[in-house]
Coordinates of C-alpha atoms in Angstrom, one line a residue:
Chain P
X244 CA -0.2 0.0 -0.3
X245 CA 1.3 3.5 -1.0
X246 CA 1.4 6.0 1.9
X247 CA -0.2 8.3 -0.4
X248 CA -3.4 7.1 -2.1
X249 CA -4.9 9.8 -5.0
X250 CA -7.8 9.8 -7.0
X251 CA -5.8 9.9 -10.6
X252 CA -8.6 11.3 -13.1
X253 CA -8.6 12.9 -15.3
X254 CA -11.4 14.4 -13.5
X255 CA -13.6 17.2 -15.8
X256 CA -15.9 19.1 -15.1
X257 CA -18.1 22.4 -16.4
X258 CA -16.8 25.9 -16.1
X259 CA -18.5 27.4 -12.4
X260 CA -18.8 23.4 -10.7
X261 CA -17.6 22.5 -7.5
X262 CA -14.6 20.3 -7.4
X263 CA -13.9 17.7 -5.0
X264 CA -10.0 16.3 -4.3
X265 CA -9.1 14.1 -2.0
X266 CA -6.2 12.0 -0.5
X267 CA -6.0 9.2 1.9
X268 CA -2.6 7.8 3.5
X269 CA -1.5 5.7 5.9
X270 CA 0.6 6.9 7.8
X271 CA -1.0 8.5 11.1
X272 CA 2.1 10.9 12.2
X273 CA 1.7 12.8 9.2
X274 CA 0.5 16.6 10.7
X275 CA 1.6 18.6 8.1
X276 CA -0.8 18.6 5.0
X277 CA -0.5 20.5 2.1
X278 CA -1.8 20.9 -1.7
X279 CA 0.8 22.2 -4.8
X280 CA -1.1 23.2 -8.3
X281 CA 1.3 21.9 -11.5
X282 CA -0.1 23.2 -14.1
X283 CA 1.2 21.4 -18.0
X284 CA 5.2 21.1 -18.3
X285 CA 5.7 23.4 -15.1
X286 CA 6.9 22.4 -11.4
X287 CA 4.6 22.6 -9.2
X288 CA 3.7 25.2 -6.3
X289 CA 2.1 25.7 -3.4
X290 CA -1.4 26.4 -3.1
X291 CA -2.7 26.1 0.8
X292 CA -1.7 24.2 3.2
X293 CA -3.0 23.0 6.5
X294 CA -1.6 21.7 10.3
X295 CA -3.5 19.0 11.5
X296 CA -7.4 18.2 11.3
X297 CA -9.9 21.4 10.6
X298 CA -10.3 23.6 7.4
X299 CA -8.9 26.7 5.8
X300 CA -10.4 28.7 3.7
X301 CA -8.3 31.4 1.0
X302 CA -10.5 32.3 -1.7
X303 CA -12.4 30.1 -4.0
X304 CA -10.1 26.6 -2.3
X305 CA -10.6 25.5 0.7
X306 CA -9.0 22.2 2.5
X307 CA -10.4 19.7 4.6
X308 CA -7.7 17.6 6.8
X309 CA -10.1 14.8 8.7
X310 CA -6.9 13.2 10.6
X311 CA -9.4 10.5 12.2
X312 CA -9.2 8.9 8.7
X313 CA -6.6 9.9 7.6
X314 CA -8.4 11.8 5.3
X315 CA -7.2 15.1 2.9
X316 CA -9.5 17.1 0.8
X317 CA -9.6 20.3 -1.6
X318 CA -12.5 21.9 -2.2
X319 CA -12.5 24.1 -5.2
X320 CA -15.1 26.5 -5.6
X321 CA -16.8 28.0 -9.3
X322 CA -14.1 26.3 -10.6
X323 CA -12.5 28.3 -14.1
X324 CA -10.5 27.0 -17.1
X325 CA -7.5 28.2 -15.3
X326 CA -8.1 25.8 -12.8
X327 CA -7.3 22.7 -15.6
X328 CA -4.0 21.7 -13.7
X329 CA -2.9 18.4 -12.2
X330 CA -3.3 19.1 -8.4
X331 CA -0.8 16.9 -5.2
X332 CA -1.3 16.8 -2.0
X333 CA 1.3 16.7 0.4
X334 CA 2.2 15.8 4.4
X335 CA 5.0 15.7 6.2
X336 CA 5.7 14.1 10.1
X337 CA 6.8 17.1 11.4
X338 CA 8.9 20.8 11.5
X339 CA 11.4 20.6 8.9
X340 CA 10.6 17.7 7.9
X341 CA 10.4 16.4 4.1
X342 CA 7.1 15.9 2.1
X343 CA 6.0 12.2 0.6
X344 CA 3.6 13.5 -2.4
X345 CA 0.8 11.8 -3.7
X346 CA 0.7 11.1 -7.3
X347 CA -1.5 13.9 -8.3
X348 CA -5.5 14.4 -10.0
X349 CA -5.3 15.7 -12.7
X350 CA -8.3 18.5 -13.0
X351 CA -10.1 19.9 -16.4
X352 CA -12.6 22.4 -16.1
X353 CA -14.7 22.7 -19.3
X354 CA -15.9 25.9 -20.3
Chain E
X291 CA 14.3 35.7 -13.8
X292 CA 13.3 32.6 -12.7
X293 CA 14.4 31.4 -9.0
X294 CA 15.0 28.0 -9.2
X295 CA 16.6 27.2 -12.9
X296 CA 17.2 23.9 -14.8
X297 CA 19.2 23.0 -16.9
X298 CA 18.7 21.1 -19.5
X299 CA 15.2 21.6 -20.2
X300 CA 14.9 18.0 -21.9
X301 CA 17.7 15.8 -23.2
X302 CA 17.7 12.1 -25.0
X303 CA 20.3 10.2 -24.3
X304 CA 21.5 6.3 -24.5
X305 CA 21.9 3.7 -22.6
X306 CA 25.0 3.8 -20.3
X307 CA 25.7 7.3 -20.8
X308 CA 26.6 9.5 -17.9
X309 CA 24.0 12.4 -17.8
X310 CA 24.2 15.1 -15.3
X311 CA 21.5 17.5 -14.6
X312 CA 22.3 21.2 -13.1
X313 CA 20.2 22.9 -10.9
X314 CA 20.9 26.8 -10.1
X315 CA 18.9 28.5 -7.5
X316 CA 18.5 32.5 -6.2
X317 CA 16.1 33.0 -3.4
X318 CA 19.0 32.1 -1.2
X319 CA 17.8 29.1 -0.1
X320 CA 20.0 26.7 2.3
X321 CA 17.2 23.3 1.5
X322 CA 17.8 21.5 -1.7
X323 CA 15.7 18.4 -3.6
X324 CA 15.7 16.5 -6.9
X325 CA 12.6 14.6 -8.0
X326 CA 12.1 12.5 -10.7
X327 CA 8.3 12.4 -11.6
X328 CA 6.5 9.5 -13.0
X329 CA 2.7 8.9 -13.9
X330 CA 1.4 7.4 -10.9
X331 CA 4.0 7.6 -9.2
X332 CA 3.7 11.3 -8.4
X333 CA 7.2 12.7 -7.1
X334 CA 9.7 10.3 -5.2
X335 CA 12.2 11.9 -3.7
X336 CA 16.6 11.1 -5.0
X337 CA 17.8 13.4 -2.6
X338 CA 18.6 16.2 -0.6
X339 CA 20.6 18.8 1.2
X340 CA 20.3 21.0 3.2
X341 CA 23.3 23.0 3.1
X342 CA 26.2 22.9 1.5
X343 CA 28.4 19.8 3.7
X344 CA 25.3 18.4 4.0
X345 CA 23.8 14.8 1.3
X346 CA 21.1 12.7 1.9
X347 CA 20.0 9.7 0.2
X348 CA 15.8 10.0 -0.7
X349 CA 13.3 7.5 -1.8
X350 CA 14.7 6.1 -4.8
X351 CA 18.2 7.1 -4.9
X352 CA 20.3 4.0 -6.5
X353 CA 21.6 4.7 -9.7
X354 CA 22.2 8.9 -8.7
X355 CA 24.6 11.0 -7.7
X356 CA 24.5 14.5 -6.4
X357 CA 27.2 17.0 -5.7
X358 CA 26.1 20.4 -3.9
X359 CA 29.0 22.6 -6.0
X360 CA 27.7 25.7 -3.8
X361 CA 24.5 27.1 -1.6
X362 CA 22.6 27.7 -4.9
X363 CA 24.0 24.9 -7.1
X364 CA 22.8 21.9 -6.9
X365 CA 23.6 18.7 -10.0
X366 CA 21.8 15.1 -10.1
X367 CA 24.2 12.8 -12.2
X368 CA 23.2 9.7 -13.9
X369 CA 26.9 7.4 -13.5
X370 CA 25.3 5.0 -16.7
X371 CA 21.5 5.9 -17.6
X372 CA 19.1 2.9 -18.1
X373 CA 15.3 3.4 -20.0
X374 CA 14.0 3.1 -16.3
X375 CA 15.7 6.0 -15.7
X376 CA 13.3 8.3 -18.7
X377 CA 11.1 11.0 -15.8
X378 CA 10.4 14.4 -15.7
X379 CA 12.9 15.5 -12.6
X380 CA 12.5 18.8 -10.9
X381 CA 15.2 20.1 -8.4
X382 CA 13.6 22.3 -5.5
X383 CA 14.3 24.9 -2.7
X384 CA 12.8 25.6 1.0
X385 CA 14.2 27.2 4.1
X386 CA 14.1 25.2 6.9
X387 CA 10.4 26.2 8.2
X388 CA 6.9 24.8 8.9
X389 CA 5.4 23.7 6.2
X390 CA 8.5 24.0 4.8
X391 CA 7.8 25.1 1.5
X392 CA 9.4 23.9 -1.6
X393 CA 9.8 26.0 -4.5
X394 CA 10.5 23.7 -7.7
X395 CA 12.1 25.1 -11.3
X396 CA 10.9 24.5 -14.7
X397 CA 11.7 20.5 -14.8
X398 CA 14.1 18.0 -17.3
X399 CA 12.2 16.1 -19.2
X400 CA 14.7 13.0 -19.7
X401 CA 14.4 10.4 -21.9
X402 CA 16.9 6.9 -22.5
X403 CA 16.6 4.6 -25.0

């Protein structure tokens, strides 16, 4: 079993839809959770981060962590074609620790 | 100018050849990383360095070596390339921090024939 699992997609949605992207993980020691966005032919860039359980909102994006279920989510409201990218979850065990990345979900938002 | 640059951006080589991928950064970060990205497997850590005198193996270091020539430069070498090293390679940098945010270069697409 991989340490971090993520549905690879591709996921295609119409513009304006609410998108839910998810990761599950097996290591209960993970405490820091991040979402990276990667456009085609580019390197990943940090989108959002959260510590431990709970929600965090930033504009159209909401990150949720449920440590009891070892499950994290990224919600995108009012999705736009510019949101079309691969979304990678990442997590680490502690301060300054290296990340473990999920394989990524490819999202296409159709105009 | 980009904060993290990688050269070359694309490379096609043959089995058995020695290849070096180079990474430079202007962010002033101490920490640098090399990852490879494969479809369905995501980003996997090859080597990382927390300062010029520190080199550490990552998840998949076999067949690779690195050199940290300066704070700003971190090179990845494939001593004798093989076809299953065909992948997208990313360099990243970070400062020590709570979320250790990593800043990625644009990637090098390597094909080994």
